[in-house]
XYZ file of N, CA and C in Angstrom:
537
model
N 4.344 -3.971 -23.912
C 5.380 -4.763 -23.278
C 6.408 -3.933 -22.676
N 6.655 -2.362 -23.309
C 7.434 -1.594 -22.892
C 6.874 -1.060 -21.960
N 5.556 -0.610 -21.766
C 5.078 -0.224 -20.340
C 5.086 -0.974 -19.173
N 4.973 -2.396 -19.470
C 5.299 -3.251 -18.269
C 6.878 -3.300 -17.665
N 7.514 -2.797 -18.652
C 9.422 -2.643 -18.102
C 9.170 -1.503 -17.352
N 8.340 -0.539 -17.883
C 8.762 0.927 -17.358
C 7.963 1.011 -15.917
N 7.031 0.196 -15.575
C 6.442 0.024 -14.241
C 7.426 -0.817 -13.067
N 7.802 -1.529 -13.751
C 8.887 -2.626 -13.314
C 9.951 -1.952 -12.732
N 10.369 -1.019 -13.678
C 11.676 -0.193 -13.051
C 11.033 0.728 -12.227
N 9.822 1.310 -12.600
C 9.521 2.322 -11.508
C 9.280 1.858 -10.157
N 9.035 0.481 -10.016
C 8.722 -0.004 -8.707
C 10.081 -0.310 -8.209
N 11.020 -0.475 -8.831
C 12.383 -0.833 -8.395
C 12.726 0.740 -8.094
N 12.966 1.521 -8.782
C 13.646 2.801 -8.325
C 12.582 3.504 -6.769
N 11.388 3.523 -7.059
C 10.480 3.649 -5.935
C 11.208 2.931 -4.473
N 11.247 1.219 -4.902
C 11.590 0.971 -3.669
C 13.304 1.003 -3.088
N 13.701 1.465 -4.106
C 15.470 1.420 -3.738
C 15.832 2.738 -3.117
N 14.829 3.845 -3.622
C 15.331 5.178 -3.532
C 14.371 6.178 -3.263
N 13.058 5.864 -3.054
C 12.016 6.577 -2.886
C 11.655 7.388 -4.019
N 10.617 8.586 -4.057
C 10.342 9.302 -5.009
C 11.003 9.880 -5.646
N 12.173 10.354 -4.989
C 13.329 11.174 -5.730
C 13.985 10.440 -6.709
N 14.114 9.203 -6.782
C 14.631 8.373 -7.694
C 13.700 8.151 -8.837
N 12.772 8.391 -8.696
C 11.684 7.939 -9.946
C 11.781 9.239 -10.929
N 12.718 9.325 -11.721
C 12.803 10.102 -12.696
C 12.771 9.436 -14.209
N 12.525 10.272 -14.900
C 12.397 9.800 -16.630
C 14.111 9.175 -16.970
N 14.967 9.971 -16.887
C 16.455 9.778 -17.249
C 16.395 8.032 -16.417
N 16.306 8.045 -15.206
C 16.311 6.599 -14.599
C 15.643 5.550 -15.510
N 14.257 5.833 -15.539
C 13.338 4.807 -16.168
C 13.931 4.421 -17.431
N 14.712 5.554 -17.878
C 15.227 5.460 -19.464
C 16.425 4.423 -19.559
N 17.063 4.528 -18.679
C 18.196 4.082 -18.154
C 18.071 2.521 -17.797
N 16.963 2.368 -16.809
C 16.637 0.733 -16.533
C 16.140 -0.226 -17.524
N 15.488 0.579 -18.424
C 14.663 0.232 -19.353
C 15.574 -0.182 -20.778
N 16.530 0.723 -20.767
C 17.115 0.823 -22.223
C 16.454 1.616 -23.269
N 15.367 2.440 -22.664
C 14.813 3.212 -23.681
C 15.328 4.573 -23.637
N 14.902 5.122 -24.729
C 15.570 6.427 -24.949
C 14.806 7.512 -24.127
N 15.306 8.574 -23.594
C 14.276 9.449 -22.498
C 12.988 9.528 -23.408
N 13.163 10.109 -24.658
C 11.998 10.744 -25.255
C 10.922 9.682 -25.455
N 11.392 8.225 -25.460
C 10.401 6.998 -25.496
C 9.638 7.041 -24.400
N 10.086 7.289 -23.261
C 9.263 6.982 -21.848
C 8.231 8.301 -21.907
N 8.366 9.457 -22.407
C 7.497 10.493 -22.650
C 6.049 9.809 -23.684
N 6.397 8.545 -24.294
C 5.648 8.341 -25.119
C 4.334 7.675 -24.494
N 4.756 7.053 -23.214
C 4.019 6.094 -22.578
C 3.647 6.756 -21.352
N 4.341 7.884 -20.924
C 3.614 8.615 -19.467
C 3.855 10.062 -19.887
N 3.069 10.993 -19.620
C 3.274 12.187 -19.699
C 4.266 13.042 -18.468
N 3.925 12.275 -17.500
C 4.761 12.815 -16.201
C 4.879 11.887 -15.092
N 5.685 12.044 -14.237
C 5.884 11.074 -13.037
C 4.494 10.855 -12.268
N 3.780 11.895 -12.121
C 2.421 11.531 -11.610
C 1.562 10.830 -12.685
N 1.800 10.407 -13.690
C 1.141 9.610 -14.631
C 1.582 8.020 -14.351
N 3.101 7.574 -13.830
C 3.587 6.562 -13.768
C 2.677 6.270 -12.507
N 2.977 7.178 -11.442
C 2.297 6.808 -10.412
C 0.888 6.569 -10.317
N 0.351 6.911 -10.776
C -1.315 6.829 -10.986
C -1.192 5.401 -11.753
N -0.526 5.102 -12.583
C -0.622 3.537 -13.309
C -0.301 2.624 -12.291
N 0.727 2.653 -11.812
C 1.257 2.040 -10.452
C 0.313 1.602 -9.495
N -0.644 2.786 -9.053
C -1.408 2.433 -8.235
C -2.596 1.678 -8.853
N -2.839 1.990 -9.890
C -4.133 1.151 -10.864
C -3.893 -0.167 -11.166
N -2.460 -0.544 -10.879
C -2.295 -1.893 -11.324
C -1.692 -2.747 -9.925
N -1.044 -1.853 -8.921
C -0.399 -2.971 -7.893
C -1.682 -2.703 -6.804
N -2.106 -1.608 -6.522
C -3.088 -1.857 -5.249
C -3.949 -2.544 -5.302
N -4.775 -2.671 -6.352
C -5.554 -4.006 -6.591
C -5.135 -5.302 -6.167
N -3.810 -5.742 -6.467
C -3.476 -6.866 -6.120
C -3.332 -7.256 -4.877
N -2.522 -5.930 -4.340
C -2.129 -5.781 -2.919
C -3.334 -6.052 -1.829
N -4.604 -5.310 -2.460
C -6.005 -5.380 -1.825
C -6.182 -6.759 -1.575
N -6.453 -7.650 -2.755
C -7.079 -8.711 -3.162
C -6.373 -9.540 -2.311
N -4.859 -9.271 -2.044
C -4.546 -10.477 -1.061
C -5.017 -10.316 0.741
N -5.269 -8.840 0.765
C -5.577 -8.773 2.116
C -7.062 -9.158 2.048
N -8.018 -9.063 1.228
C -9.344 -9.617 1.093
C -9.195 -11.148 1.078
N -8.260 -11.962 0.830
C -8.353 -13.196 0.700
C -7.989 -13.766 1.736
N -7.063 -13.075 2.600
C -6.521 -13.464 3.943
C -8.000 -13.222 5.156
N -8.702 -12.277 4.750
C -10.012 -11.917 5.883
C -11.040 -13.037 5.397
N -10.999 -13.577 3.936
C -12.065 -14.563 3.585
C -11.773 -16.122 4.144
N -10.260 -16.177 4.329
C -9.785 -17.399 5.167
C -10.519 -17.592 6.449
N -10.384 -16.467 7.021
C -10.249 -16.305 8.507
C -11.957 -16.553 9.307
N -12.298 -17.266 10.288
C -13.677 -17.315 10.873
C -13.828 -16.435 11.780
N -14.797 -15.686 11.517
C -15.476 -14.747 12.611
C -15.033 -13.315 12.453
N -15.297 -12.452 13.214
C -14.999 -11.186 12.761
C -13.814 -10.626 13.318
N -13.651 -11.121 14.692
C -12.102 -10.824 15.297
C -11.228 -11.626 14.401
N -11.195 -12.650 13.889
C -10.206 -13.423 13.064
C -10.059 -12.515 11.830
N -10.615 -11.967 11.332
C -10.891 -11.619 9.908
C -10.253 -9.802 10.302
N -10.309 -9.169 11.397
C -9.910 -8.011 11.914
C -8.001 -8.358 11.942
N -7.788 -9.467 12.372
C -6.565 -9.768 12.577
C -6.022 -10.193 11.103
N -6.522 -10.787 10.644
C -6.377 -11.265 9.308
C -5.837 -10.011 8.258
N -6.897 -9.008 8.501
C -6.482 -7.547 7.971
C -5.383 -6.786 8.265
N -4.728 -6.846 9.280
C -3.863 -6.495 10.050
C -2.611 -7.216 9.544
N -2.846 -8.298 9.864
C -1.342 -9.304 9.514
C -0.987 -9.242 8.118
N -2.097 -9.358 7.447
C -1.660 -9.551 5.770
C -1.273 -8.176 5.094
N -1.622 -7.067 5.819
C -0.658 -5.789 5.327
C 0.553 -5.787 5.632
N 0.833 -6.224 7.012
C 2.028 -5.784 7.471
C 3.000 -6.904 6.972
N 2.307 -7.927 6.568
C 3.532 -9.061 5.906
C 3.601 -8.611 4.576
N 3.209 -7.565 4.229
C 3.209 -7.045 2.641
C 4.316 -6.163 2.513
N 4.805 -5.496 3.809
C 5.496 -4.291 3.959
C 6.874 -4.730 3.175
N 7.456 -5.662 3.410
C 8.611 -6.045 1.985
C 8.647 -6.372 0.852
N 7.218 -6.426 0.608
C 6.712 -6.451 -0.997
C 7.322 -5.388 -1.846
N 7.724 -5.450 -2.967
C 8.014 -4.463 -3.943
C 6.947 -3.344 -4.088
N 5.791 -4.388 -4.598
C 4.680 -3.231 -4.728
C 3.946 -2.739 -3.914
N 4.268 -3.071 -2.584
C 3.768 -2.145 -1.519
C 4.927 -1.041 -1.032
N 6.181 -1.530 -1.150
C 7.225 -0.281 -1.055
C 7.012 0.794 -1.824
N 6.422 0.183 -3.260
C 6.558 1.335 -4.250
C 5.444 2.214 -3.864
N 4.118 1.584 -3.477
C 2.870 2.531 -2.855
C 3.357 3.251 -1.683
N 3.918 2.793 -0.939
C 4.811 3.692 0.289
C 5.209 4.682 -0.035
N 6.275 4.752 -1.005
C 7.211 5.752 -1.581
C 6.279 6.620 -1.976
N 5.302 6.190 -3.157
C 4.502 7.246 -3.957
C 3.405 7.928 -2.839
N 3.016 7.346 -1.628
C 2.433 8.189 -0.669
C 3.171 8.989 -0.059
N 4.472 8.934 -0.018
C 5.081 9.831 0.945
C 5.647 11.109 -0.075
N 5.437 10.837 -1.459
C 5.964 11.831 -2.176
C 4.926 12.925 -2.356
N 5.702 13.805 -3.143
C 5.004 15.150 -3.686
C 4.119 14.632 -5.007
N 2.723 14.934 -4.977
C 1.982 14.026 -5.853
C 0.923 15.228 -6.650
N 0.308 15.208 -7.584
C -0.856 16.316 -8.208
C -2.083 15.752 -7.297
N -3.015 16.591 -7.434
C -4.309 16.179 -7.036
C -5.100 15.006 -7.576
N -4.614 14.721 -8.625
C -5.336 13.376 -9.377
C -4.761 11.978 -8.657
N -3.177 12.116 -8.473
C -2.763 11.029 -8.232
C -3.064 10.567 -6.769
N -3.368 11.575 -5.836
C -3.397 11.831 -4.442
C -4.943 11.004 -4.000
N -5.586 11.729 -5.194
C -7.376 11.142 -5.273
C -7.191 9.624 -5.382
N -6.598 9.002 -6.302
C -6.578 7.609 -6.636
C -5.857 7.015 -5.727
N -4.873 7.105 -4.724
C -4.349 6.664 -3.693
C -5.618 6.591 -2.748
N -6.215 7.711 -2.209
C -7.477 8.031 -1.084
C -8.279 6.588 -1.624
N -8.775 6.841 -2.844
C -10.024 5.738 -3.111
C -9.657 4.475 -3.041
N -8.382 4.169 -3.494
C -7.626 2.713 -3.641
C -7.906 2.576 -1.668
N -7.363 3.378 -0.827
C -7.370 3.115 0.699
C -8.696 3.046 1.097
N -9.810 3.701 0.357
C -11.047 3.585 0.785
C -11.691 2.455 0.601
N -11.034 1.637 -0.341
C -11.403 -0.057 -0.785
C -10.808 -0.718 0.540
N -9.618 -0.497 0.536
C -9.164 -1.189 1.631
C -9.742 -1.254 3.206
N -10.072 -0.159 3.428
C -10.869 0.276 4.745
C -12.298 -0.314 4.489
N -12.804 -0.435 3.512
C -14.250 -0.671 3.398
C -14.116 -2.182 3.526
N -13.013 -2.918 3.271
C -13.327 -4.631 3.844
C -13.345 -4.778 5.099
N -13.312 -4.089 6.127
C -12.905 -4.693 7.363
C -14.362 -3.956 7.980
N -14.931 -3.108 7.526
C -16.281 -2.360 7.915
C -17.274 -3.453 8.403
N -17.443 -4.439 7.995
C -18.409 -5.433 8.146
C -18.413 -6.049 9.233
N -17.134 -6.710 9.166
C -16.587 -7.304 10.593
C -16.509 -6.067 12.061
N -16.368 -5.120 11.622
C -16.189 -4.196 12.753
C -17.976 -3.827 13.370
N -18.642 -3.921 12.039
C -20.214 -3.775 12.320
C -20.846 -5.280 13.128
N -20.112 -6.266 12.986
C -20.604 -7.471 13.173
C -20.263 -7.190 14.766
N -19.361 -6.883 15.303
C -18.775 -6.838 16.735
C -19.484 -5.590 17.456
N -20.288 -5.052 16.917
C -21.339 -3.950 17.318
C -20.827 -2.424 17.288
N -19.759 -2.388 16.400
C -19.458 -1.002 16.418
C -20.902 0.022 16.021
N -20.805 0.974 16.762
C -22.019 1.838 16.196
C -21.301 2.765 14.868
N -20.304 2.995 14.973
C -19.565 3.901 14.186
C -18.330 2.942 12.831
N -19.032 1.863 12.416
C -17.949 1.073 12.214
C -17.003 1.608 10.699
N -17.224 2.637 10.264
C -16.563 2.828 8.914
C -15.587 4.130 9.865
N -15.907 4.414 10.801
C -14.846 5.594 11.762
C -13.992 4.643 12.339
N -14.329 3.634 12.829
C -13.407 2.599 13.363
C -12.516 1.907 12.425
N -12.956 1.605 11.451
C -12.116 1.247 10.298
C -10.989 1.841 9.920
N -11.403 3.353 9.939
C -10.367 4.320 9.474
C -9.230 4.443 10.780
N -9.811 4.471 11.816
C -8.782 4.157 13.017
C -8.089 3.054 13.146
N -8.668 1.811 12.659
C -7.780 0.654 12.645
C -6.792 0.834 11.637
N -7.109 1.333 10.613
C -6.040 1.484 9.271
C -5.003 2.339 9.599
N -5.514 3.248 10.624
C -4.483 4.027 11.433
C -3.312 3.484 12.104
N -3.764 2.107 12.622
C -2.747 1.676 13.739
C -2.018 0.732 12.634
N -2.706 0.260 11.423
C -1.797 -0.479 10.530
C -0.657 0.455 9.847
N -1.463 1.937 9.456
C -0.052 2.910 8.880
C 0.906 3.032 9.918
N 0.317 3.170 11.030
C 1.852 3.683 11.828
C 2.699 2.290 12.138
N 2.315 0.957 12.176
C 3.090 -0.089 11.976
C 3.716 -0.135 10.843
N 3.274 0.060 9.768
C 3.932 0.033 8.438
C 4.757 1.121 8.429
N 5.001 2.230 8.842
C 5.909 3.339 8.826
C 7.089 2.742 9.715
N 6.752 2.170 10.993
C 7.935 1.716 11.799
C 8.490 0.730 11.357
N 7.904 -0.119 10.782
C 8.725 -1.621 9.733
C 9.435 -0.622 8.911
N 8.790 0.145 7.796
C 9.716 0.798 6.695
C 10.934 1.483 7.132
N 10.511 2.251 8.517
C 11.695 3.180 8.554
C 12.933 2.294 9.231
N 12.797 0.937 9.579
C 13.717 0.016 10.243
C 14.083 0.317 11.809
N 12.812 0.364 12.318
C 12.739 0.602 13.800
C 13.685 -0.451 14.311
N 14.181 -0.100 15.703
C 14.691 -0.805 16.370
C 14.195 -1.936 17.094
N 12.736 -2.426 16.824
C 11.929 -3.204 17.059
C 12.021 -4.184 15.639
N 12.208 -5.573 15.995
C 11.861 -6.618 15.050
C 10.554 -6.392 14.392
N 10.500 -6.587 12.963
C 8.953 -6.122 12.383
C 7.875 -7.349 12.648
N 8.539 -8.688 13.425
C 7.590 -9.380 14.069
C 6.963 -9.086 14.989
N 7.579 -8.289 15.916
C 7.327 -7.713 17.377
C 6.388 -6.634 17.270
N 6.302 -5.648 15.864
C 5.697 -4.678 15.719
C 4.254 -4.933 15.470
N 4.543 -6.078 14.302
C 2.939 -6.600 13.939
C 2.333 -7.315 15.282
N 3.020 -8.173 15.653
C 2.250 -8.416 17.132
C 1.772 -7.514 17.982
N 2.173 -6.477 18.335
C 1.618 -5.279 18.966
C 0.594 -4.381 18.156
N 0.755 -4.567 16.893
C -0.038 -3.785 16.086
C -1.492 -4.820 16.298
N -1.411 -6.182 16.295
C -2.415 -6.892 15.962
C -3.217 -6.624 17.548
N -2.177 -7.088 18.273
C -2.835 -6.606 19.816
C -3.909 -5.451 20.027
N -2.974 -4.392 19.869
C -3.609 -2.838 19.813
C -4.922 -3.058 19.124
N -5.015 -3.793 17.715
C -6.189 -3.803 16.952
C -7.274 -4.487 17.689
N -7.204 -5.698 18.002
C -7.804 -6.474 18.574
C -8.477 -5.844 20.321
N -7.734 -5.403 20.840
C -8.264 -4.738 21.809
C -8.877 -3.747 21.510
N -8.723 -2.687 20.744
C -9.604 -1.881 20.353
C -10.657 -1.883 19.951
N -11.204 -2.880 18.644
C -12.044 -3.439 18.521
C -13.045 -4.208 19.456
N -12.485 -4.570 20.483
C -13.043 -5.370 21.525
C -14.132 -4.137 22.175
N -13.430 -3.282 22.226
C -13.961 -1.974 23.292
C -13.497 -1.821 24.084
């Protein structure tokens, strides 16, 4: 129960103030625990980050996968892949993962994030292969680069409306996957 409260507090801190806001004193204050109690659950900030990734990323990825499964055809699956990720930008779980990704993490935490992203990228490889891409994995990585750039643009509060950013990313992705 306390672990879940600590993770919820970590999500809030990360989404409100980025990685700098994620401190053990702040976690203790948000949960009403003594600072020493936080150390009973997590040995470091990196351990909090790793647990958040382990808990939140699969939920986020499942939402993307479900959107793709509802789509008919390879192009529609790719569009769903892009749209769902960009729709999740405002979600606190996503904002926490983005804040985490931007922070200074130890090698173990970075590897877990890379592995999670690899799973996300793997979802779209089959659709790209169906469209005839000779190197669908490479194409998937590049497609994710478009998504990541759009995510950053939305997160930064760019001058463009998030919907315009989404439409531009979808258009670029679909034109790119068509070759």
